[in-house]
Amino acid sequence: MIRITDGDLLHVYGSQGMGGDYSVRLEVQMKDVVDGETLQKAVENTSKRYPYLSLQMKKNETELYYEENPAPVVLLNTDRQITLAAEETNFHVWAVCFKDDRIFLDIYHGIADGTGMYMVFSTLLYYYCEGRYGIQDHTGIRTLEDEIRPEESADPVDLFPEMDPSKIPAPSLPEAFSIINDGGARSDGKAYINDVKIPEAEFVRFCQEYEASPGTMLSLLMTRAIHSIHPQTERPFNSSYVYNGRPMLGAPETHHNCVGTNVFQFSDKMKKMPFDLQATAYRGMTFMQSDAERVKQSMAVTAARSRMVLKMAPTVEAKCGAYAQMLMGGIRYFTYMVSYVGKWKYASVEPYILEFWTHVPKANPFLTELAAVNGILFLSIQQGFEGNDYLNAFFDQLKEHGIPYELTRTKENDTAHFLKM
């Protein structure tokens, strides 16, 4: 029996309780049609390099847990939605698909965050490009030549000391403006993804002009887009900017969920500011909330609350229900979300990638995932409502600042299903 670590508890039990599919699809378009035989060997090498991810989820009356899964990790020649933790994927928590010139990594978000997924994907793409194109440079990429270190599978959140969460004041963040509940957008229960390309140099130059990071600037532009549609609202526009907590926790090797969120509150005072002062305010909020000690304290409190739920809920069903309430509670406090793992760091693989898309679970009715490779920013803008009003308002923000863009496709969310336990 392999226990669910403290950093993953909320993601695993919460997603099971919500009944939603909690997986991520990383998709790359390669420069040539994919060779299935070469990719099969890459999958085999990657699974050997990450033996601690060869898992099958199980449950008993009181808890969910993992067991080692000796079956091969599956490669499927399809671009359809697959089902993880099911027979078609040998009950694994990750699998690989391919179709024409595209490679897809489908992986369970309960076992890894974006940074952890990038680690696996870089290994997979390295071994594929090694076999297909003969590349040899694996700088920064984990391969079978490297020692598999305990730090890779250890969860730093497990190391936080015990504390009594009842003595910790609850956060006072007000409920945020909801595009669906307050804005009147119509939801049909589906999630739609708009994949957008932006030249990286153009956007970075714009960010540097206002001393902003791409993720922070994207958050501000999205806020302004929503505000342009709803200039008079009683509820505040709050945005969640997801950050990687590994640097603050001193745990760069782990694959587990080590994420937190910066909260950007677009106050009435800020709405009246010119753009440059809004950018300054967002930069200040980023600086204050990214302080290492503040991040560690915040994550320690979250861990304490999560442990308390685990102890108090006696059955699997009770645990799933309690964590689902916690996960759903977060949605009420944010109008939208932005997440950016960071620029692709693996130079030897980069020349063979034409596109890189990140499709994620329905964690918020309006969210954007950002990836950067080969001089292009790839924005996957997901919305849980119909219509193009908010997307077009965002495009208007880009036009206002002279930033070119290309909407490449709109489709329903294609992330993998995950078998309910």
PDB file of C-alpha atoms in Angstrom, residues 140 332 390:
ATOM      1  CA  GLY A 140      18.304  19.024 -17.553  1.00  0.00           C
ATOM      2  CA  ARG A 332     -16.281  30.668  -5.362  1.00  0.00           C
ATOM      3  CA  TYR A 390     -15.030  37.240 -22.987  1.00  0.00           C
TER       4      TYR A 390
END
